[in-house]
XYZ file of C-alpha atoms in Angstrom:
617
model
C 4.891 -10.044 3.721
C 2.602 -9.101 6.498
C 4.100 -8.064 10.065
C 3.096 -8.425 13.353
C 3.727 -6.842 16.459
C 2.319 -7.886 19.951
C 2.715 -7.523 23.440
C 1.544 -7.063 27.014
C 4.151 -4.939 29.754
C 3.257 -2.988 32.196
C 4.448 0.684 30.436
C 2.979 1.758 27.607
C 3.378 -0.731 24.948
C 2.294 1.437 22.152
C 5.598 3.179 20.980
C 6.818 -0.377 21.288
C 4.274 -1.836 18.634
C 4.888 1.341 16.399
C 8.649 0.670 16.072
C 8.217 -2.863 15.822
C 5.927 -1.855 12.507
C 8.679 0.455 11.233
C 11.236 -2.254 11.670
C 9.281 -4.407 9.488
C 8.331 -2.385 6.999
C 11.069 -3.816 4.595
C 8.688 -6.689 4.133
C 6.550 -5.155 2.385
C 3.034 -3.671 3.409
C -0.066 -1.308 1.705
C -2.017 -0.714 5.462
C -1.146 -0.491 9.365
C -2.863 -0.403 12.113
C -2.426 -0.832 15.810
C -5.255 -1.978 18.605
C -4.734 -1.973 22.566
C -7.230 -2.339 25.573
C -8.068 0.845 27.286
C -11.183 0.208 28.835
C -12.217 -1.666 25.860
C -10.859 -2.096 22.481
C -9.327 0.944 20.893
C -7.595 0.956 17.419
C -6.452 2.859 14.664
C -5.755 1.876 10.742
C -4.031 3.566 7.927
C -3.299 2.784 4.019
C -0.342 5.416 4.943
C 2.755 4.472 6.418
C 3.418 3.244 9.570
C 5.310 6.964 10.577
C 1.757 8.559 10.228
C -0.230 5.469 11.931
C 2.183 6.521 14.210
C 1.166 10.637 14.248
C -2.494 9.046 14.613
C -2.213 6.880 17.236
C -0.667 10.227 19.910
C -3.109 12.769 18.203
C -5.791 9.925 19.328
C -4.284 9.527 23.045
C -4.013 6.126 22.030
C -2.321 3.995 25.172
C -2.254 0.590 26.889
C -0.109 -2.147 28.347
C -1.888 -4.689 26.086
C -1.592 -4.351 22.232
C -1.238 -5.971 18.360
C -0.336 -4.373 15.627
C 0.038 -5.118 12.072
C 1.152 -4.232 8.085
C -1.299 -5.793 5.678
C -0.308 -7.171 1.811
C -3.342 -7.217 0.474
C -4.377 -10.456 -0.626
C -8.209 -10.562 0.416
C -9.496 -7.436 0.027
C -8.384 -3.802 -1.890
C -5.687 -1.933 0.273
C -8.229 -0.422 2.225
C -8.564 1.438 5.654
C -12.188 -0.872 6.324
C -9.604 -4.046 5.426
C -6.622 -3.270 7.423
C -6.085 -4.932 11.001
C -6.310 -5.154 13.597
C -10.105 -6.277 13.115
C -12.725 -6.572 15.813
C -15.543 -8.880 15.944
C -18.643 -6.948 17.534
C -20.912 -10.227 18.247
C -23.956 -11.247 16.421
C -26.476 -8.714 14.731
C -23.870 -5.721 16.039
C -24.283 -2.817 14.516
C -21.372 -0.921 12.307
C -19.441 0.973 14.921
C -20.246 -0.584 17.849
C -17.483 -2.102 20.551
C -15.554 -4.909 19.960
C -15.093 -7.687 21.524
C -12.382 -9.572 20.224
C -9.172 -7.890 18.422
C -7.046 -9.804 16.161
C -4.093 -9.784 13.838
C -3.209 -12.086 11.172
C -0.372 -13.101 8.565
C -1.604 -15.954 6.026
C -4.346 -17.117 4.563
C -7.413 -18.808 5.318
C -8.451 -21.084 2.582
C -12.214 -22.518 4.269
C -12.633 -18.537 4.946
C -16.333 -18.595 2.352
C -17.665 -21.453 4.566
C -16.835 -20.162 7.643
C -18.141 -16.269 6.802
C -21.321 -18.415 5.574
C -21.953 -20.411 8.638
C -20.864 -17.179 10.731
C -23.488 -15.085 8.871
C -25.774 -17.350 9.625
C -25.371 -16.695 13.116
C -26.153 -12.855 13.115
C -22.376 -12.160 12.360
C -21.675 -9.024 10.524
C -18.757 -8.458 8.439
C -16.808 -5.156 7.477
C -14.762 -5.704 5.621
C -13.603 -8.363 1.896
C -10.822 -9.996 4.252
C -10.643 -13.590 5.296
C -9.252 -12.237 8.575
C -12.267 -11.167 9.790
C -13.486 -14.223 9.904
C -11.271 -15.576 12.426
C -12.275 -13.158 14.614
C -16.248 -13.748 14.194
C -15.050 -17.158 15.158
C -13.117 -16.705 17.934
C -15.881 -14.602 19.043
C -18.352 -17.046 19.127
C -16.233 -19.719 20.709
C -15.479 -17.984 23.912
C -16.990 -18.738 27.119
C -14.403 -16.695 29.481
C -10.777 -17.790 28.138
C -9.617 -16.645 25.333
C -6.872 -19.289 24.771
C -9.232 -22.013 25.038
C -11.306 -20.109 22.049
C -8.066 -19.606 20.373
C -7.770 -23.403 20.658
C -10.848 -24.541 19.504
C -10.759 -22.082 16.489
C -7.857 -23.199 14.983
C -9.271 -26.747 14.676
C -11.625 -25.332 11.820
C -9.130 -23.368 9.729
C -7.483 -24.680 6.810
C -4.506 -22.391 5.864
C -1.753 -20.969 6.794
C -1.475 -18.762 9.682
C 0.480 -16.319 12.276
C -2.289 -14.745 14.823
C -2.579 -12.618 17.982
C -5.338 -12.142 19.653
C -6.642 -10.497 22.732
C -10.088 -10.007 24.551
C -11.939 -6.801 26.075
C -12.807 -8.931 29.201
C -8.996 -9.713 29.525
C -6.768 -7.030 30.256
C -3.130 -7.687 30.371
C -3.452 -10.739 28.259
C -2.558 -11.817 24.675
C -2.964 -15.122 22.627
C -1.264 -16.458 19.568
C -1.048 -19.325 17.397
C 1.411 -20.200 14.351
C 0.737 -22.834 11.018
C 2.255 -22.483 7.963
C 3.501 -18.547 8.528
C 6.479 -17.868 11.376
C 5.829 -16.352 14.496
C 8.787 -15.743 17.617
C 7.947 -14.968 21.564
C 9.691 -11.909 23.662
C 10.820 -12.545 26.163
C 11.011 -9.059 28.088
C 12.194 -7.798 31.330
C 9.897 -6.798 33.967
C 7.864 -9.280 33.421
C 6.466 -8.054 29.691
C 6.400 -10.310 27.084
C 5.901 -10.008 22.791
C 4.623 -11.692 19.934
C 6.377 -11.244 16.722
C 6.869 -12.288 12.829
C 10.349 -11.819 12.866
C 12.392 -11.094 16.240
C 14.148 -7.730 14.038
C 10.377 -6.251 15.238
C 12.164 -6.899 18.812
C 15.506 -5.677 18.225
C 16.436 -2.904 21.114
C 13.171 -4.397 22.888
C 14.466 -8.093 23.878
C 16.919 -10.272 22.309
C 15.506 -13.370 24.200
C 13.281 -14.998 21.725
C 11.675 -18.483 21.519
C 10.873 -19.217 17.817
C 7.277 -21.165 17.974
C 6.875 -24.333 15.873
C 4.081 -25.510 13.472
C 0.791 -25.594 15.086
C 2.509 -23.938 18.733
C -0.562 -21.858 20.723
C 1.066 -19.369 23.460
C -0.483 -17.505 25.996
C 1.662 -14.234 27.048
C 0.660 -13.060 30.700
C 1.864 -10.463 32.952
C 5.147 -11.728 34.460
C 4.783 -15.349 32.251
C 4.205 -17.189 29.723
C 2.350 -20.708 28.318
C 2.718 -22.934 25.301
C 1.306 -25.759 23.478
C 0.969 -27.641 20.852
C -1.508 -28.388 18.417
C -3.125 -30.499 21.189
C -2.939 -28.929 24.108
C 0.189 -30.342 25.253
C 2.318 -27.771 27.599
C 5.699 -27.214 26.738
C 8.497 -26.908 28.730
C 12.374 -24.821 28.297
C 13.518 -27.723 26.792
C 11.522 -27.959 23.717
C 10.500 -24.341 22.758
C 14.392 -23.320 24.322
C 14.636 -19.519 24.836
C 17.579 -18.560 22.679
C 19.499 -15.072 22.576
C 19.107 -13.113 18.893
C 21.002 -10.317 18.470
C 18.708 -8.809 15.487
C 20.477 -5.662 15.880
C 18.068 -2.730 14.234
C 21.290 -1.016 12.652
C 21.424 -3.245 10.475
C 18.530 -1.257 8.860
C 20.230 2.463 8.821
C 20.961 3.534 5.310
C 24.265 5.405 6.461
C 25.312 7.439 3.198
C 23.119 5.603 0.549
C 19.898 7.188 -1.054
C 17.675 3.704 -0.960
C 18.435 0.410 0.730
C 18.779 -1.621 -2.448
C 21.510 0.452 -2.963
C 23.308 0.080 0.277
C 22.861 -4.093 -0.175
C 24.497 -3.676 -4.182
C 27.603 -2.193 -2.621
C 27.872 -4.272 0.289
C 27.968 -7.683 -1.472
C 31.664 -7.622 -1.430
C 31.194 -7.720 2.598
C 28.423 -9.933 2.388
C 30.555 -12.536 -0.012
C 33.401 -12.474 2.601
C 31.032 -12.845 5.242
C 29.822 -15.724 3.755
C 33.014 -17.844 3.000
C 34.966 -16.566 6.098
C 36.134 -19.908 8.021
C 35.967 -21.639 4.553
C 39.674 -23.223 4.447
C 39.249 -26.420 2.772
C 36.799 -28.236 1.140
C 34.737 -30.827 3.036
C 31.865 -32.105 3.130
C 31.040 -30.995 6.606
C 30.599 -27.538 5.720
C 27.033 -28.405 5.425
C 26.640 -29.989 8.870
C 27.059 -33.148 10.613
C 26.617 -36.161 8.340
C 26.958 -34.638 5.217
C 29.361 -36.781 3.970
C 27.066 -39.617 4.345
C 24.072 -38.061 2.756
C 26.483 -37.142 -0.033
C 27.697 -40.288 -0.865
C 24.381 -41.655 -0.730
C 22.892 -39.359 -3.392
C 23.254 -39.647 -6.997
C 20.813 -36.630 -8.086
C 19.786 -33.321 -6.787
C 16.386 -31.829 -6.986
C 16.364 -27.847 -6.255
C 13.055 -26.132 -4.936
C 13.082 -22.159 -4.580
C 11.123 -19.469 -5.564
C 11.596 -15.977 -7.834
C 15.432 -14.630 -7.607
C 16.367 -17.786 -4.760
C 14.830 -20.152 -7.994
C 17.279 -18.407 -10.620
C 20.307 -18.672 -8.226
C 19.372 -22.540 -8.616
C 19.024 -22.261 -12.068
C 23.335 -20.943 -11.877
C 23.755 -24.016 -10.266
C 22.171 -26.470 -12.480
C 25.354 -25.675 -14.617
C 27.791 -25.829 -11.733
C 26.403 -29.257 -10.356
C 26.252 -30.939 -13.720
C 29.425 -29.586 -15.253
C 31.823 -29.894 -12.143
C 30.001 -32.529 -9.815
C 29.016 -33.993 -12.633
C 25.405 -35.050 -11.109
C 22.371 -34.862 -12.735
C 20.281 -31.913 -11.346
C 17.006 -30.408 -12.031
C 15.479 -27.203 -10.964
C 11.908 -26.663 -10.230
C 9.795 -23.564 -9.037
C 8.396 -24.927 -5.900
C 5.109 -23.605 -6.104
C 4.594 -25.331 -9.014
C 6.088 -28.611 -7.953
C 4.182 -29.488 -5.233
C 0.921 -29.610 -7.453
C 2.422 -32.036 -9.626
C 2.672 -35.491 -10.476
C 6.792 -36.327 -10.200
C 8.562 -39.455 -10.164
C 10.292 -39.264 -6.562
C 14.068 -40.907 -5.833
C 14.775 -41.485 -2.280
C 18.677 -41.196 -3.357
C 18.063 -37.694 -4.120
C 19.413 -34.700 -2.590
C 16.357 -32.060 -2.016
C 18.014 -28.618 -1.532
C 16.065 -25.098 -1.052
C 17.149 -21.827 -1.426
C 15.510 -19.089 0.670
C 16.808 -16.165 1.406
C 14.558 -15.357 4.407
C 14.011 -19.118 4.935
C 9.929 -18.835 5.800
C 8.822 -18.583 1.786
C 5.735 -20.002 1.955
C 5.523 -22.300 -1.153
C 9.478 -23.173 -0.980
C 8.130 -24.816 2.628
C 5.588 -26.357 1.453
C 7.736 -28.216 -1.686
C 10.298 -29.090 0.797
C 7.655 -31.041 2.977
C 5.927 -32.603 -0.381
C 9.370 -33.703 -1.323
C 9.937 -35.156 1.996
C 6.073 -37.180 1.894
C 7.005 -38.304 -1.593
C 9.992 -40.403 0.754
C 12.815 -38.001 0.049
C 14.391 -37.666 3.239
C 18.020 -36.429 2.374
C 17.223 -32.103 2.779
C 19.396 -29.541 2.621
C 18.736 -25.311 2.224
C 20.965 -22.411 1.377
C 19.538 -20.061 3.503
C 20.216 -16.675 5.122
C 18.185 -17.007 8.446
C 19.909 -19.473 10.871
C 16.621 -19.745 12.795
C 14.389 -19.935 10.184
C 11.705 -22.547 9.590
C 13.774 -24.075 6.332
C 17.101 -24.467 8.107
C 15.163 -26.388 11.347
C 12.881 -28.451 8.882
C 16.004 -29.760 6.768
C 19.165 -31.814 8.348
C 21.593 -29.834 6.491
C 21.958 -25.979 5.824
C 24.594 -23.602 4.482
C 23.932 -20.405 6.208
C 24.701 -17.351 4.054
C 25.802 -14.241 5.889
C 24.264 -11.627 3.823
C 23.451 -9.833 6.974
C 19.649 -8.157 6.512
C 18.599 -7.197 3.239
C 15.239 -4.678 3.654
C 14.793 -3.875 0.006
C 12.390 -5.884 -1.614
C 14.458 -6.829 -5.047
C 16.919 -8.907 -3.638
C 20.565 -8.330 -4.432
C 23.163 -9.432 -1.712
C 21.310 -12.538 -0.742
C 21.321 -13.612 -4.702
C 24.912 -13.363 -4.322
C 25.530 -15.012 -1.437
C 23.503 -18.070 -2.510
C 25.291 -18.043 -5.655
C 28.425 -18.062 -3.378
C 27.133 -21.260 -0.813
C 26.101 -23.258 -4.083
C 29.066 -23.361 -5.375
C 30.611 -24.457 -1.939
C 27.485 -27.330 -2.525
C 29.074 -27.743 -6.317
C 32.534 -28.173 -4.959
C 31.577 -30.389 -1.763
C 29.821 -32.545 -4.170
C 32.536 -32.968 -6.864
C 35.072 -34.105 -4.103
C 33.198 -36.616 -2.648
C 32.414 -38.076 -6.112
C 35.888 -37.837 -7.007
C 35.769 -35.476 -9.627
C 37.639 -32.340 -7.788
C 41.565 -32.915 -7.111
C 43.760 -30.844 -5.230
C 45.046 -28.611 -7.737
C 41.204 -27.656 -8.849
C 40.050 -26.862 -4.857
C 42.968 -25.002 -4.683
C 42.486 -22.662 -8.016
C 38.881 -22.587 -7.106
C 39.291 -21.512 -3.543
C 41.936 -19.048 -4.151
C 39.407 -17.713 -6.991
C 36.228 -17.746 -4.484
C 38.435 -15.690 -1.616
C 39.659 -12.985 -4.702
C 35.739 -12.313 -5.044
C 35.337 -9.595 -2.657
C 38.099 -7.596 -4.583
C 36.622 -8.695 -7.978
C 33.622 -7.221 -6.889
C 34.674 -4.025 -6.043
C 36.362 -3.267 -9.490
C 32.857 -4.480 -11.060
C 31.384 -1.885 -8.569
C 33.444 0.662 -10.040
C 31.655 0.636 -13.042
C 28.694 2.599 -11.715
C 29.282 6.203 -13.497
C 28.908 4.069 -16.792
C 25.968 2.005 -16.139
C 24.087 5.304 -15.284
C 24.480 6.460 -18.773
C 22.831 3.328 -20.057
C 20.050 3.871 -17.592
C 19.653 7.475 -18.819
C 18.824 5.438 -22.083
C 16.637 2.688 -20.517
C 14.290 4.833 -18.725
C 12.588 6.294 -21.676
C 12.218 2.962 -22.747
C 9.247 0.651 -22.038
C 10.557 -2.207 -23.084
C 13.503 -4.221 -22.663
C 15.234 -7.826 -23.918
C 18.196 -9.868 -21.703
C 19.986 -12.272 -23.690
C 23.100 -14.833 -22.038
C 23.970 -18.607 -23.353
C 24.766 -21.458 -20.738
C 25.744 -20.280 -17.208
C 24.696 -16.805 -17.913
C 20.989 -17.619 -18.963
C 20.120 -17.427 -15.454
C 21.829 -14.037 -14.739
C 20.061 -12.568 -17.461
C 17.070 -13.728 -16.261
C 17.494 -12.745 -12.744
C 18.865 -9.108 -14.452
C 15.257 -8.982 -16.350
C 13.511 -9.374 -12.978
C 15.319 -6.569 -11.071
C 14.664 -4.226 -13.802
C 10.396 -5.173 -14.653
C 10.575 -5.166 -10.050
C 11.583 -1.911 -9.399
C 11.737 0.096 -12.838
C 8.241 -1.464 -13.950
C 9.506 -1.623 -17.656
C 8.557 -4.776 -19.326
C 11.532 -7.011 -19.146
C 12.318 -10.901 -20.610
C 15.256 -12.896 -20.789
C 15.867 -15.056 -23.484
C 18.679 -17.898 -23.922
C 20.463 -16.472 -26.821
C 20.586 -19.014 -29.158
C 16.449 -18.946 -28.896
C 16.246 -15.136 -30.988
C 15.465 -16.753 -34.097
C 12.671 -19.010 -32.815
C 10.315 -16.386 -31.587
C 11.620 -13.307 -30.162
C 13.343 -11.882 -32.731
C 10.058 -10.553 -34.186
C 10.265 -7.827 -31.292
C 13.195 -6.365 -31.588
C 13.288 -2.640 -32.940
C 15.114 0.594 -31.906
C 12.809 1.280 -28.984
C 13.846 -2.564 -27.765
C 16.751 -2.234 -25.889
C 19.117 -5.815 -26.061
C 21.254 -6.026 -22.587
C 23.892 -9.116 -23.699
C 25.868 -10.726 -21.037
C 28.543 -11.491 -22.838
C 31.869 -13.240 -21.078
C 34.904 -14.796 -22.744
C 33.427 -18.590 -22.552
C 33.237 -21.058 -24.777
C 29.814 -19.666 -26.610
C 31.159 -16.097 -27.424
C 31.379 -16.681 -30.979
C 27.919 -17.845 -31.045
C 26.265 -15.498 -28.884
C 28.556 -12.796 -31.171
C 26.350 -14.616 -34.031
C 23.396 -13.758 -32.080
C 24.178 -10.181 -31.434
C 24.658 -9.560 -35.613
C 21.177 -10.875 -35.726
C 19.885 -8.111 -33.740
C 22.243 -5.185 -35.127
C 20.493 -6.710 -38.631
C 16.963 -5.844 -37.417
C 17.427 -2.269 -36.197
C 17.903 -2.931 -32.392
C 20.553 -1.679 -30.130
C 22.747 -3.382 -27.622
C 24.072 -3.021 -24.215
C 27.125 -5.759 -23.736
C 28.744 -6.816 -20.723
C 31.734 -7.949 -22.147
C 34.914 -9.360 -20.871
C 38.109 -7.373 -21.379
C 39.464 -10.080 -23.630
C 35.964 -10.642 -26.126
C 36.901 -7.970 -28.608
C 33.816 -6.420 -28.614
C 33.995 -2.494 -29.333
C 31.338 -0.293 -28.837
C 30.112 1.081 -32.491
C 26.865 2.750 -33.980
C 23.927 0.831 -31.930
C 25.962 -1.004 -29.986
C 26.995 -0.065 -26.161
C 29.983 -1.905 -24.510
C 31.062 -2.190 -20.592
C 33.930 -4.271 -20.247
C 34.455 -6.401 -17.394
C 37.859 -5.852 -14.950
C 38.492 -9.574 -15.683
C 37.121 -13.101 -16.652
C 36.060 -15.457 -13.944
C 35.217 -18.504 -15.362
C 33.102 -20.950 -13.442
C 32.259 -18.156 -10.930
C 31.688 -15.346 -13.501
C 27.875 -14.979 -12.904
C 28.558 -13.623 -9.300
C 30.278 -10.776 -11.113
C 28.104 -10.018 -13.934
C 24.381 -9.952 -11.700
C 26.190 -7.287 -10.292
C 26.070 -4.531 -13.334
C 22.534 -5.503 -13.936
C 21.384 -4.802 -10.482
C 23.081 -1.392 -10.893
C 21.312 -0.901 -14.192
C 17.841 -1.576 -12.843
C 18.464 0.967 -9.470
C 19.784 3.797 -11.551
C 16.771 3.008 -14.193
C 14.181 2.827 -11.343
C 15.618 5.872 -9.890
C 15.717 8.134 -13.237
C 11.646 6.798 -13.404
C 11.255 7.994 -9.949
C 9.542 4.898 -8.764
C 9.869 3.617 -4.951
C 13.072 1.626 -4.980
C 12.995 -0.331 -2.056
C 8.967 -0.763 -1.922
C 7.852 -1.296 -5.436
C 4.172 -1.495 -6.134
C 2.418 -4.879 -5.543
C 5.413 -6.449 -3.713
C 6.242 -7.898 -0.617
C 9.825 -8.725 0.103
C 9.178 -12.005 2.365
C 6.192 -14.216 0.983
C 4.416 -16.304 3.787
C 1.544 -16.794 1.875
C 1.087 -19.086 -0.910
């Protein structure tokens, strides 16, 4: 979601912050904005994009050593120039207009924020804008007596929220606070003495690749030539616990080379990505997932699965896989529902999260209720070694997606798909249910995906002709039975994301109890359709729509014999892949929303409303 950007040095930091913004943008942002001290507080604030805040910021002369800058979701607040940070707290009974004081940035939310702008009011504090950031400042503001850390400090103590913050002071030049709970936040560490504040140490890339990634409740101070931090407390910390570790978050990761949008780039480099993310796989074991997973394993006899959106349906795949091949009873749940309900914890149970940037906001916070509940055995498919979900659990498959900027996620739902199995197959063989000829099959199969992929990439040129279709449309139906439920919901998703065309996804075998009653001509029916044991029935299903009047779009194995005819529209598969086939067929339906989203003309990689990492619950 939001981004920050901070920093003091002792050039101009400006074109720093401005990059830093651009490198984020990928997460997702409706206004910018950028504040430094020149003499006093400066800023300026866009609903544009960050490459005009940019234009703004040297047609204003706008300059400093000391600097924060920011891209606002809105959550608080309309997308808004008056709502976008940096915001400035003028002291009490101030008039609009007048000089700030404090400046601040923020990524969360503040949950208290009505009592706080109450009490603050009270005071003589005015307020400019809807946000619940403003507050913070107005509070910071009337905590200060000369040291801006210590009001940092003491302001924290009365927030209840999540939050990612930086913060600097007109009476102190060269000098910028921060403070982290709930949303991620990394330390620069520079050369010459400069130092940064970031949400995500890409913002850095080309700038410093020596980053310290700050833990829940952390405070730093950033100084000229060095740097201070502590914990919720006050309690300094030294190398050792807050270690400065080398990230090479290289920014070319973010070029588009020879592809029109991003989302397109990621589609075509999943067969990379899947290589990437089983290279150094030769055997099955256990340790795969870390030290001590074969313990943890054999002391399990369920798993629980907490993720969110796309990450949640990639869990929903492996429901199937886990059950079917592990043979282990697993349930799925969408974590920010299941931390705000009543559940009947198992302390034998195996909590695993999916994340793809590893900082989603509600997946964290399940993963910590599921810990308090006395479920201590944690585990998270995620793509972001250093993220907040692979530190807070003892056991992590890391995928190797590489970056993924657009916001509909494509390569990193692949890639899970990918380390889950690994999970499924782990699992199974310390349970005794995989032998040796099975790992082998399976392995050889897992290692011929990159190839598989690329023939199902191949099919492009005819997937475009069914978008041609699907963009005059307004409305559209995804039907799949077992395994493949979850790929045509995850296919429903990518097309109502980036398309905005009203999309569901139905099991199959669930037409006749409800949403057959909306299927006509102008109701498109995409069928996932692979040679499995429930192709005669979902064949069944299909005949029910043809009866009504609606038309279908099958993805259909070469071996289904399944012929295109009047009203119905038929890709065929290169080949069936069994256990493994959903990591194929996603892959057509991602195609099918791009090329619809791009006949529509919408913004591909930035669709309205969406942010592609959510830190905020």
């Amino acid at each position: 979601m939001c981004g920050i950007v901070a920093g003091v040095s002792g050039r101009d930091i400006v074109p720093v912050l401005v990059q830093g913004l651009q490198r984020l943008e990928y997460r997702g942002y409706d206004s910018c904005g950028v504040a430094v001290h020149s003499g006093g507080l400066k800023r300026a604030r866009s609903v544009a994009r960050v490459a005009e805040l940019g234009q703004q910021v040297q047609t204003e002369g706008i300059a400093s050593g000391t600097g924060i800058a920011h891209t606002r979701w809105a959550t608080h607040g309309a997308p808004a120039v008056h709502n976008a940070h940096p915001h400035f707290s003028h002291g009490p009974g101030a008039q609009s207009g007048a000089a700030g004081r404090v400046a601040l940035v923020h990524n969360g939310i503040i949950e208290n924020h009505d009592e706080l702008r109450a009490a603050l009011q009270a005071r003589g504090y005015v307020f400019e804008s809807q946000t619940d950031t403003e507050v913070i400042a107005h509070l910071i503001d009337s905590l200060y007596d000369g040291d801006v850390f210590a009001a940092l400090q003491a302001a924290v103590k009365q927030l209840h929220g999540a939050y990612a913050l930086a913060v600097f002071h007109k009476d102190e030049p060269h000098r910028v606070v921060g403070a982290r709970a709930g949303s991620p936040l990394v330390l620069g560490v520079g050369a010459d003495g400069e130092h940064f504040l970031a949400s995500d140490a890409m913002a850095l890339a080309g700038v410093t690749d020596q980053i310290v990634y700050l833990e829940e409740g952390d405070l730093v101070d950033l100084q000229m030539g060095r740097y201070w931090i502590a914990d919720g407390e006050g309690r300094s910390l030294d190398a050792a616990q807050r270690p400065v570790r080398t990230v090479h978050a290289h920014s070319g990761a973010a070029e588009l080379g020879p592809y029109r949008h991003y989302m397109q780039k990621e589609i075509f480099e999943q067969p990379r990505a899947i290589a990437d993310t089983l290279e150094g796989v030769a055997g099955i074991t256990p340790e795969l997932f870390g030290d001590g997973a074969y313990r943890v394993f054999k002391e399990i006899d369920r798993v629980l699965i907490l993720a969110c959106g796309t990450s949640y349906y990639s869990g929903c795949a492996a429901k199937y896989w886990l059950e079917s091949i592990a043979k282990i009873p697993t349930q799925v749940e969408v974590a920010s529902e299941y931390r705000y309900r009543t559940s009947v914890p198992d302390p034998r149970t195996l909590v695993v999260t999916i994340s793809q940037s590893g900082e989603t906001a509600d997946t964290l916070a399940a993963l910590r209720h599921a810990q308090g509940l006395g479920m201590p055995h944690t585990l998270t498919i995620c793509n972001v070694s250093t993220s907040a979900m692979v530190r807070e659990c003892k056991l992590a498959y890391i995928t190797r997606a590489g970056v993924e900027i657009g916001v509909a996620s494509t390569k990193a739902f692949t890639t899970q798909l990918a380390g889950l199995f690994l999970l499924t197959l782990a699992l199974a063989q310390v349970r005794g249910h995989l032998g040796e000829t099975d790992e082998a099959e399976y392995l050889k199969r897992m290692r011929h995906l990159p190839v598989a992929l690329q023939a199902v990439l191949a099919l492009e040129p005819q997937i475009i002709s069914w978008a041609e279709d699907f963009a005059r449309m307004d409305n559209a139906l995804f039907l799949g039975r077992g395994l493949h439920y979850p790929i045509a919901l995850e296919g429903a998703l990518k097309l109502k994301e980036i398309s905005y065309i009203h999309a569901e996804a139905y099991p199959a075998g669930e037409l006749k109890h409800g949403p057959l009653a909306l299927v006509t001509a102008a109701m498109p029916v995409v069928t996932v359709a692979p040679n499995d044991a429930l192709l005669e029935k979902l064949k069944s299903n299909m005949q029910e729509v043809r009866a009504r009047g609606g038309v279908l779009y099958v993805l259909a194995d070469a071996d289904t014999r399944i012929a295109s005819s009047e009203g119905i529209h038929v890709i065929r598969m290169p080949e069936h892949y069994g256990a493994l086939s959903p990591i194929l067929h996603v892959v057509p339906l991602q195609l099918l929303a791009y090329h619809t989203a791009l006949a529509k003309g919408t913004d591909v990689d930035k669709p309205r409303n969406l942010a592609k990492s959510v830190t905020v619950e």
